[in-house]
Short mmCIF file of C-alpha atoms in Angstrom, two decimals:
data_model
loop_
_atom_site.label_atom_id
_atom_site.label_comp_id
_atom_site.label_asym_id
_atom_site.label_seq_id
_atom_site.Cartn_x
_atom_site.Cartn_y
_atom_site.Cartn_z
CA MET A 1 21.18 -26.96 -10.79
CA GLU A 2 18.34 -26.09 -13.26
CA ALA A 3 14.84 -26.10 -12.97
CA VAL A 4 11.63 -25.01 -15.10
CA VAL A 5 8.50 -24.32 -13.46
CA VAL A 6 5.39 -24.75 -15.48
CA GLY A 7 2.85 -22.26 -14.74
CA GLY A 8 3.37 -18.68 -13.22
CA GLY A 9 0.69 -18.53 -10.81
CA ILE A 10 1.08 -18.23 -6.78
CA GLY A 11 2.53 -21.85 -6.68
CA GLY A 12 4.64 -21.51 -9.43
CA LEU A 13 6.14 -18.19 -8.42
CA ALA A 14 6.48 -19.26 -4.90
CA ALA A 15 8.48 -22.17 -5.88
CA ALA A 16 10.77 -20.44 -8.38
CA ALA A 17 11.07 -17.88 -5.70
CA GLY A 18 12.23 -20.93 -3.14
CA LEU A 19 14.61 -22.50 -5.73
CA ARG A 20 16.42 -19.41 -6.31
CA ARG A 21 16.91 -18.65 -3.04
CA ARG A 22 18.83 -22.09 -2.83
CA GLY A 23 21.05 -21.16 -5.37
CA TRP A 24 18.86 -22.65 -8.46
CA SER A 25 19.04 -21.48 -12.16
CA VAL A 26 15.05 -21.07 -12.67
CA LEU A 27 12.93 -20.10 -15.71
CA VAL A 28 9.10 -20.02 -15.48
CA LEU A 29 6.94 -21.05 -18.32
CA GLU A 30 3.41 -18.93 -18.42
CA GLN A 31 0.79 -19.80 -20.89
CA ALA A 32 -0.88 -16.50 -20.48
CA PRO A 33 0.33 -13.25 -22.20
CA GLY A 34 1.65 -11.72 -18.96
CA PHE A 35 1.97 -12.92 -15.58
CA THR A 36 -1.65 -11.81 -13.67
CA GLU A 37 -3.90 -13.10 -11.51
CA VAL A 38 -7.72 -12.87 -11.46
CA GLY A 39 -9.48 -10.38 -9.41
CA ALA A 40 -10.31 -12.35 -6.33
CA GLY A 41 -9.35 -12.82 -2.78
CA ILE A 42 -7.19 -15.36 -1.08
CA SER A 43 -7.12 -16.11 2.48
CA LEU A 44 -3.65 -16.33 4.26
CA TRP A 45 -3.47 -18.18 7.35
CA PRO A 46 -0.75 -18.43 9.52
CA ASN A 47 0.63 -21.70 7.53
CA ALA A 48 0.67 -19.43 4.27
CA PHE A 49 2.66 -16.72 6.01
CA ARG A 50 5.08 -19.33 7.29
CA ALA A 51 5.71 -20.81 3.95
CA LEU A 52 6.39 -17.28 2.66
CA GLU A 53 9.00 -16.46 4.90
CA SER A 54 10.63 -19.75 3.99
CA ILE A 55 10.73 -18.77 0.35
CA GLY A 56 12.00 -15.04 0.93
CA VAL A 57 8.86 -13.01 1.83
CA THR A 58 9.27 -10.93 4.96
CA ASP A 59 7.03 -7.92 5.85
CA ARG A 60 6.28 -7.42 2.51
CA LEU A 61 2.21 -7.91 2.49
CA GLY A 62 1.27 -4.75 4.34
CA GLY A 63 -2.46 -3.78 6.02
CA GLU A 64 -4.34 -4.96 8.67
CA ARG A 65 -4.10 -8.62 9.66
CA LEU A 66 -7.68 -10.48 10.01
CA GLY A 67 -9.16 -10.71 13.67
CA VAL A 68 -10.19 -13.51 15.32
CA ALA A 69 -13.65 -12.70 16.04
CA GLY A 70 -16.45 -13.99 13.77
CA GLY A 71 -17.80 -17.26 12.82
CA LEU A 72 -20.77 -19.00 11.04
CA ARG A 73 -24.23 -18.32 10.76
CA ASP A 74 -27.45 -19.65 9.74
CA TRP A 75 -29.24 -18.00 6.80
CA ARG A 76 -31.61 -16.13 9.13
CA GLY A 77 -28.47 -14.44 11.09
CA ARG A 78 -28.67 -17.04 14.37
CA TRP A 79 -24.85 -17.83 15.02
CA ILE A 80 -23.68 -21.34 14.81
CA VAL A 81 -20.48 -21.09 15.95
CA ARG A 82 -19.01 -17.82 17.17
CA MET A 83 -15.51 -16.98 17.73
CA ASP A 84 -13.86 -14.30 19.97
CA GLU A 85 -10.52 -12.89 20.99
CA SER A 86 -9.53 -15.32 23.56
CA ALA A 87 -6.03 -16.64 23.77
CA ALA A 88 -6.61 -20.39 22.49
CA ALA A 89 -7.94 -19.08 19.22
CA THR A 90 -5.60 -16.15 18.43
CA GLU A 91 -2.84 -18.84 18.92
CA HIS A 92 -3.97 -20.72 15.80
CA THR A 93 -4.94 -17.60 13.58
CA SER A 94 -3.02 -14.66 14.67
CA GLY A 95 -1.76 -13.05 11.80
CA ALA A 96 -4.30 -14.17 9.15
CA LEU A 97 -4.91 -11.93 6.24
CA VAL A 98 -7.20 -11.73 3.21
CA THR A 99 -5.59 -10.10 0.47
CA HIS A 100 -6.26 -9.54 -3.28
CA ARG A 101 -4.52 -12.57 -5.21
CA HIS A 102 -2.93 -9.97 -7.81
CA GLU A 103 -0.77 -8.16 -4.63
CA LEU A 104 0.54 -11.49 -3.39
CA LEU A 105 1.55 -12.21 -7.00
CA SER A 106 3.17 -8.75 -7.49
CA VAL A 107 5.25 -9.57 -4.41
CA LEU A 108 6.14 -13.04 -5.41
CA LEU A 109 7.14 -11.45 -8.93
CA ASP A 110 9.59 -9.10 -6.91
CA LEU A 111 11.69 -12.36 -5.85
CA VAL A 112 11.62 -14.05 -9.53
CA PRO A 113 13.76 -11.49 -11.81
CA ALA A 114 12.01 -10.76 -15.42
CA GLU A 115 14.99 -12.76 -16.88
CA CYS A 116 13.61 -15.92 -15.05
CA ARG A 117 10.16 -15.37 -16.52
CA ARG A 118 8.55 -16.13 -19.93
CA ALA A 119 4.87 -15.60 -20.84
CA GLY A 120 2.58 -16.52 -23.65
CA VAL A 121 4.57 -20.12 -24.00
CA ARG A 122 2.19 -23.21 -24.07
CA VAL A 123 3.53 -26.37 -22.97
CA ARG A 124 2.85 -29.34 -25.33
CA GLY A 125 4.66 -32.23 -23.28
CA VAL A 126 7.19 -33.47 -20.77
CA ARG A 127 9.26 -36.40 -21.02
CA ARG A 128 12.19 -37.82 -19.05
CA GLU A 129 15.48 -38.35 -20.25
CA GLY A 130 17.72 -40.55 -17.89
CA ALA A 131 18.04 -38.06 -14.74
CA ARG A 132 16.87 -35.00 -16.56
CA ALA A 133 13.36 -33.81 -18.00
CA VAL A 134 12.47 -32.17 -21.34
CA VAL A 135 9.71 -29.59 -21.69
CA GLU A 136 8.39 -29.34 -25.17
CA HIS A 137 6.91 -26.07 -25.62
CA ASP A 138 5.42 -23.26 -28.22
CA GLY A 139 7.07 -20.03 -27.35
CA ASP A 140 6.59 -16.85 -28.73
CA LYS A 141 9.79 -17.78 -30.97
CA GLY A 142 8.55 -20.76 -32.64
CA GLY A 143 8.81 -22.93 -29.66
CA GLY A 144 11.35 -25.79 -28.90
CA GLU A 145 12.58 -27.73 -25.98
CA LEU A 146 13.91 -27.07 -22.53
CA THR A 147 16.10 -29.52 -20.75
CA ALA A 148 16.54 -29.58 -16.57
CA ASP A 149 17.34 -31.23 -13.90
CA LEU A 150 14.10 -30.49 -11.93
CA VAL A 151 10.49 -29.47 -13.93
CA VAL A 152 7.82 -28.46 -11.46
CA GLY A 153 4.15 -28.44 -12.48
CA ALA A 154 2.39 -25.52 -11.36
CA ASP A 155 -0.11 -25.28 -14.13
CA GLY A 156 -3.30 -25.76 -12.34
CA VAL A 157 -6.24 -28.04 -12.29
CA ARG A 158 -5.89 -28.98 -16.21
CA SER A 159 -2.10 -29.48 -16.11
CA ALA A 160 -0.28 -30.36 -19.21
CA VAL A 161 2.54 -32.00 -17.05
CA ARG A 162 0.02 -34.05 -15.39
CA GLY A 163 -1.32 -34.86 -18.33
CA ALA A 164 1.75 -35.97 -19.93
CA LEU A 165 3.50 -37.76 -17.39
CA TRP A 166 0.49 -39.14 -15.02
CA PRO A 167 -1.85 -40.51 -18.06
CA ASP A 168 -3.79 -42.77 -16.06
CA ALA A 169 -4.98 -39.79 -13.57
CA ALA A 170 -8.44 -39.43 -13.19
CA PRO A 171 -9.70 -36.31 -14.48
CA PRO A 172 -11.00 -33.12 -12.50
CA VAL A 173 -14.74 -33.90 -10.76
CA TYR A 174 -17.18 -30.96 -10.66
CA SER A 175 -18.18 -30.54 -7.18
CA ARG A 176 -21.86 -29.58 -7.95
CA ARG A 177 -21.15 -26.21 -6.80
CA THR A 178 -20.22 -22.73 -8.51
CA ALA A 179 -18.63 -19.86 -6.91
CA TRP A 180 -19.12 -16.37 -7.18
CA ARG A 181 -16.20 -14.04 -6.01
CA LEU A 182 -16.01 -10.27 -5.57
CA ILE A 183 -13.71 -7.94 -3.73
CA MET A 184 -15.36 -4.31 -3.20
CA PRO A 185 -15.09 -0.88 -1.22
CA THR A 186 -16.22 -1.68 2.20
CA PRO A 187 -20.41 -0.62 1.90
CA ALA A 188 -21.85 2.09 4.09
CA VAL A 189 -23.61 -0.73 5.81
CA LEU A 190 -20.65 -2.44 7.15
CA ALA A 191 -18.87 1.15 7.81
CA ASP A 192 -18.92 0.53 11.51
CA ALA A 193 -17.19 -1.61 14.02
CA GLY A 194 -18.67 -4.70 12.30
CA ALA A 195 -16.99 -3.95 9.25
CA ARG A 196 -13.92 -6.01 10.63
CA LEU A 197 -16.06 -9.06 11.63
CA TRP A 198 -15.57 -12.07 9.40
CA ALA A 199 -18.55 -14.30 8.90
CA GLU A 200 -19.80 -17.11 6.60
CA THR A 201 -23.33 -17.72 6.57
CA TRP A 202 -24.72 -21.13 5.56
CA GLY A 203 -28.28 -21.72 4.26
CA PRO A 204 -30.19 -23.90 1.98
CA GLY A 205 -27.71 -25.56 -0.77
CA ALA A 206 -25.55 -22.54 -0.65
CA VAL A 207 -23.14 -20.59 1.29
CA PHE A 208 -22.11 -16.70 1.84
CA GLY A 209 -18.67 -15.43 2.98
CA MET A 210 -17.50 -12.15 3.83
CA PHE A 211 -13.95 -11.08 5.13
CA PRO A 212 -12.48 -7.76 5.45
CA MET A 213 -9.49 -6.61 3.75
CA PRO A 214 -6.96 -3.86 3.98
CA ASP A 215 -7.27 -0.58 2.45
CA ASP A 216 -11.07 -0.50 3.46
CA ARG A 217 -12.07 -3.30 1.38
CA VAL A 218 -14.20 -6.29 1.64
CA TYR A 219 -14.02 -9.61 0.37
CA CYS A 220 -17.12 -11.63 -0.71
CA TYR A 221 -17.83 -15.05 -1.98
CA ALA A 222 -21.28 -17.23 -2.53
CA THR A 223 -21.53 -20.56 -3.53
CA GLY A 224 -24.88 -22.72 -4.52
CA THR A 225 -25.54 -25.76 -6.09
CA VAL A 226 -26.09 -25.73 -9.61
CA ALA A 227 -25.11 -27.54 -12.83
CA ALA A 228 -21.65 -26.83 -14.46
CA GLY A 229 -21.18 -24.46 -17.31
CA GLY A 230 -24.14 -22.24 -16.62
CA HIS A 231 -24.23 -18.32 -16.77
CA SER A 232 -26.76 -15.77 -16.12
CA PRO A 233 -28.61 -14.15 -19.10
CA ASP A 234 -28.90 -10.63 -17.12
CA GLY A 235 -25.62 -10.91 -15.45
CA GLU A 236 -23.77 -12.56 -12.49
CA LEU A 237 -24.65 -9.84 -10.04
CA ALA A 238 -28.40 -10.23 -10.98
CA GLU A 239 -27.87 -13.79 -10.26
CA VAL A 240 -26.25 -13.75 -7.03
CA ARG A 241 -28.82 -11.07 -5.56
CA ARG A 242 -31.80 -13.23 -6.57
CA ARG A 243 -30.03 -16.23 -4.80
CA PHE A 244 -29.58 -14.24 -1.60
CA SER A 245 -32.32 -11.76 -1.50
CA ASP A 246 -33.87 -13.29 1.45
CA TRP A 247 -30.86 -13.96 3.41
CA CYS A 248 -29.94 -12.03 6.74
CA ASP A 249 -28.41 -8.63 7.21
CA PRO A 250 -26.25 -7.12 5.91
CA ILE A 251 -25.76 -9.89 2.86
CA PRO A 252 -28.86 -8.08 0.63
CA ALA A 253 -27.23 -4.41 1.41
CA VAL A 254 -23.68 -5.33 0.47
CA LEU A 255 -25.00 -7.26 -2.95
CA ALA A 256 -26.99 -4.08 -3.72
CA ALA A 257 -23.33 -1.64 -3.46
CA ALA A 258 -21.90 -4.06 -5.67
CA ARG A 259 -21.20 -3.63 -9.30
CA GLU A 260 -21.39 -6.15 -12.06
CA GLU A 261 -17.76 -5.96 -13.00
CA GLN A 262 -16.77 -7.11 -9.90
CA VAL A 263 -18.45 -10.09 -9.84
CA LEU A 264 -16.50 -13.59 -10.90
CA ARG A 265 -18.13 -16.74 -11.48
CA ASN A 266 -16.32 -20.13 -11.57
CA ASP A 267 -17.23 -23.61 -11.31
CA VAL A 268 -15.51 -25.47 -8.48
CA TYR A 269 -13.70 -28.44 -9.66
CA TYR A 270 -11.30 -30.98 -7.33
CA LEU A 271 -8.91 -33.45 -8.25
CA PRO A 272 -8.81 -37.18 -7.29
CA HIS A 273 -6.02 -38.36 -5.32
CA LEU A 274 -2.84 -39.03 -7.18
CA PRO A 275 -0.70 -42.02 -6.32
CA THR A 276 2.50 -39.93 -6.23
CA TYR A 277 3.16 -36.09 -6.85
CA VAL A 278 6.86 -37.18 -8.12
CA ASN A 279 7.87 -38.72 -11.38
CA GLY A 280 11.60 -38.98 -11.92
CA PRO A 281 12.99 -35.38 -11.87
CA VAL A 282 9.17 -33.89 -12.17
CA ALA A 283 7.35 -32.96 -9.30
CA LEU A 284 3.69 -31.55 -9.12
CA LEU A 285 2.55 -28.42 -7.07
CA GLY A 286 -0.59 -27.13 -5.93
CA ASP A 287 -3.84 -27.29 -8.16
CA ALA A 288 -1.92 -29.58 -10.55
CA ALA A 289 -1.30 -32.01 -7.59
CA HIS A 290 -4.18 -31.51 -5.40
CA ALA A 291 -6.73 -29.29 -6.31
CA MET A 292 -9.31 -28.78 -3.52
CA THR A 293 -12.75 -27.05 -3.10
CA PRO A 294 -12.27 -23.89 -1.36
CA ASN A 295 -14.31 -24.53 1.74
CA LEU A 296 -11.42 -24.76 4.25
CA GLY A 297 -10.03 -21.68 2.71
CA GLN A 298 -6.51 -23.79 2.04
CA GLY A 299 -6.06 -23.85 -1.53
CA GLY A 300 -3.56 -21.32 -2.03
CA CYS A 301 -2.35 -21.74 1.30
CA GLN A 302 -1.20 -25.47 0.17
CA ALA A 303 0.15 -24.39 -2.92
CA LEU A 304 2.24 -22.25 -0.78
CA GLU A 305 3.50 -24.90 1.55
CA ASP A 306 4.08 -26.98 -1.59
CA ALA A 307 6.70 -24.61 -2.94
CA ALA A 308 8.34 -24.02 0.61
CA THR A 309 8.82 -27.54 1.09
CA LEU A 310 10.06 -28.33 -2.26
CA ALA A 311 12.58 -25.53 -1.91
CA LEU A 312 13.85 -26.52 1.56
CA ALA A 313 13.92 -30.24 0.77
CA VAL A 314 16.70 -29.71 -2.17
CA GLU A 315 18.67 -27.56 0.24
CA THR A 316 18.76 -30.16 3.35
CA GLN A 317 18.37 -33.70 1.24
CA PRO A 318 21.59 -35.11 -0.08
CA ASP A 319 20.26 -35.19 -3.83
CA LEU A 320 17.60 -34.43 -5.82
CA ALA A 321 16.07 -37.84 -5.75
CA THR A 322 16.02 -38.27 -2.44
CA ALA A 323 14.53 -34.49 -1.87
CA LEU A 324 11.71 -35.21 -4.48
CA ARG A 325 11.06 -38.40 -2.52
CA ARG A 326 10.94 -36.97 0.48
CA TYR A 327 8.76 -33.79 -0.70
CA ASP A 328 5.78 -36.53 -2.02
CA GLU A 329 6.36 -38.18 1.39
CA LEU A 330 5.43 -35.12 3.23
CA ARG A 331 2.79 -33.23 1.16
CA ARG A 332 0.96 -36.01 -0.36
CA PRO A 333 -0.77 -37.33 3.13
CA ARG A 334 -1.26 -33.55 4.10
CA THR A 335 -2.72 -32.23 1.11
CA GLN A 336 -5.11 -35.15 0.56
CA ALA A 337 -6.01 -35.20 4.20
CA LEU A 338 -7.08 -31.32 3.41
CA SER A 339 -8.74 -31.92 0.43
CA ARG A 340 -11.14 -34.66 1.76
CA LYS A 341 -11.85 -32.72 4.79
CA SER A 342 -12.58 -29.62 2.70
CA LEU A 343 -15.03 -31.85 0.33
CA MET A 344 -16.72 -33.12 3.84
CA SER A 345 -16.98 -29.73 4.80
CA GLY A 346 -18.64 -28.35 1.76
CA ASN A 347 -20.70 -31.06 1.64
CA LEU A 348 -21.72 -30.20 5.27
CA SER A 349 -22.21 -26.15 4.65
CA HIS A 350 -24.53 -26.83 1.77
CA LEU A 351 -27.08 -29.13 3.05
CA SER A 352 -30.37 -28.64 1.52
CA PRO A 353 -33.46 -30.15 3.56
CA ALA A 354 -34.52 -28.56 6.63
CA PRO A 355 -34.13 -31.11 8.87
CA ALA A 356 -30.72 -32.02 8.24
CA ARG A 357 -29.54 -28.00 8.41
CA VAL A 358 -31.35 -28.26 11.88
CA ALA A 359 -29.50 -31.13 13.31
CA ARG A 360 -26.20 -29.93 11.70
CA ASN A 361 -26.35 -26.54 13.49
CA LEU A 362 -27.93 -28.21 16.75
CA VAL A 363 -24.75 -30.26 16.83
CA LEU A 364 -22.47 -27.47 16.15
CA ARG A 365 -23.77 -25.14 18.61
CA ALA A 366 -23.76 -27.88 21.02
CA MET A 367 -20.05 -28.44 20.44
CA PRO A 368 -17.70 -27.16 22.87
CA LYS A 369 -15.30 -24.25 21.40
CA SER A 370 -12.31 -25.84 22.26
CA VAL A 371 -13.20 -28.71 19.99
CA PHE A 372 -13.54 -26.21 16.88
CA ILE A 373 -10.70 -24.30 18.13
CA ALA A 374 -8.38 -27.33 18.44
CA SER A 375 -9.39 -28.38 14.59
CA LEU A 376 -7.91 -25.36 13.44
CA ALA A 377 -4.39 -27.03 14.55
CA GLN A 378 -4.10 -29.30 11.56
CA PRO A 379 -4.29 -26.81 8.90
CA PHE A 380 -2.64 -23.84 10.51
CA GLY A 381 -0.02 -25.33 12.84
CA TRP A 382 1.99 -26.57 9.86
CA ARG A 383 6.07 -25.64 9.78
CA PRO A 384 8.23 -25.90 6.68
CA GLU A 385 10.84 -27.51 8.60
CA ALA A 386 8.67 -30.45 9.80
CA GLY A 387 10.13 -33.34 8.87
CA LEU A 388 12.92 -32.12 6.90
CA VAL A 389 15.34 -30.43 9.80
CA THR A 390 16.45 -31.94 12.96
CA THR A 391 16.26 -29.39 15.65
#
């Protein structure tokens, strides 16, 4: 069986690796000149590691795993929700890791040989021809068409595959928030035991997060409620420093140690829900199917789940049509539920009026920790074989 995967990011390469492991012939098309990822971090929670194991990644991502200890603070430094190393919390979060997207991409590239990858190829359209699908592209050799048993659209929130076969789908929606992200060496202010502590801090209309990474690095992200398409005339680092200069320690000190070239700025979009992720022999995956806000740290994790589910479905189901139908039945409800929850979490964390923020913090502080821990089971408890393999 032959598959064409459109999009050479994390989700697309994971799908290609999973299909190859099941004996498929796979070709990955990437529009960019090379297979690269932006210099930002990605949180890999236990569900993502199970997906990676299913597609063939085992013990290839080194480094210290993220500890449970951490939580949510208000912008003055007072804890809203504090997590500890309790057995209940560890059960859901053990083994989590924050890593560089490029490092994860490199691991996936090792599973997809060079002859199965083509960069610098822009997909112009996709159409169905009977039981197969045809991909029209502009390649480095003048373009042409590729026919396959399966086409996987893993080409992001502005997906050309979705545009071709889901013409009535609503366009991506701006969340009203912009994100700044940076990876930097762990600054001296964090060079004590607290360097391994993760924290997300909520303030008026904004959020700042810090997560430890392997190799003595830290991943920071900041989000603010701003108009789309904006850029700071004196640089994005200066903009972030201004916005968070009066927030609690160690945020200002961490930003003081950052450099301009470490900061990435991106407007945050999400995708309205699609009625199906499958159209004949074509399946959507990752942001092309369900781009969500980053507030649960599940965007990349869900793309990996998609890839693992798709590969396992074609292996366990009696034919491709049944496999794709089952893929849609399993992935669409879960990813759309998490997308809704992520958007709600983003709205909750970015409240601006002081009375609303005070009330929110009081409610969360009063909530039993067991309730918060139990909420982790939905995103983190997923297993690839659920719904596909009878045990």
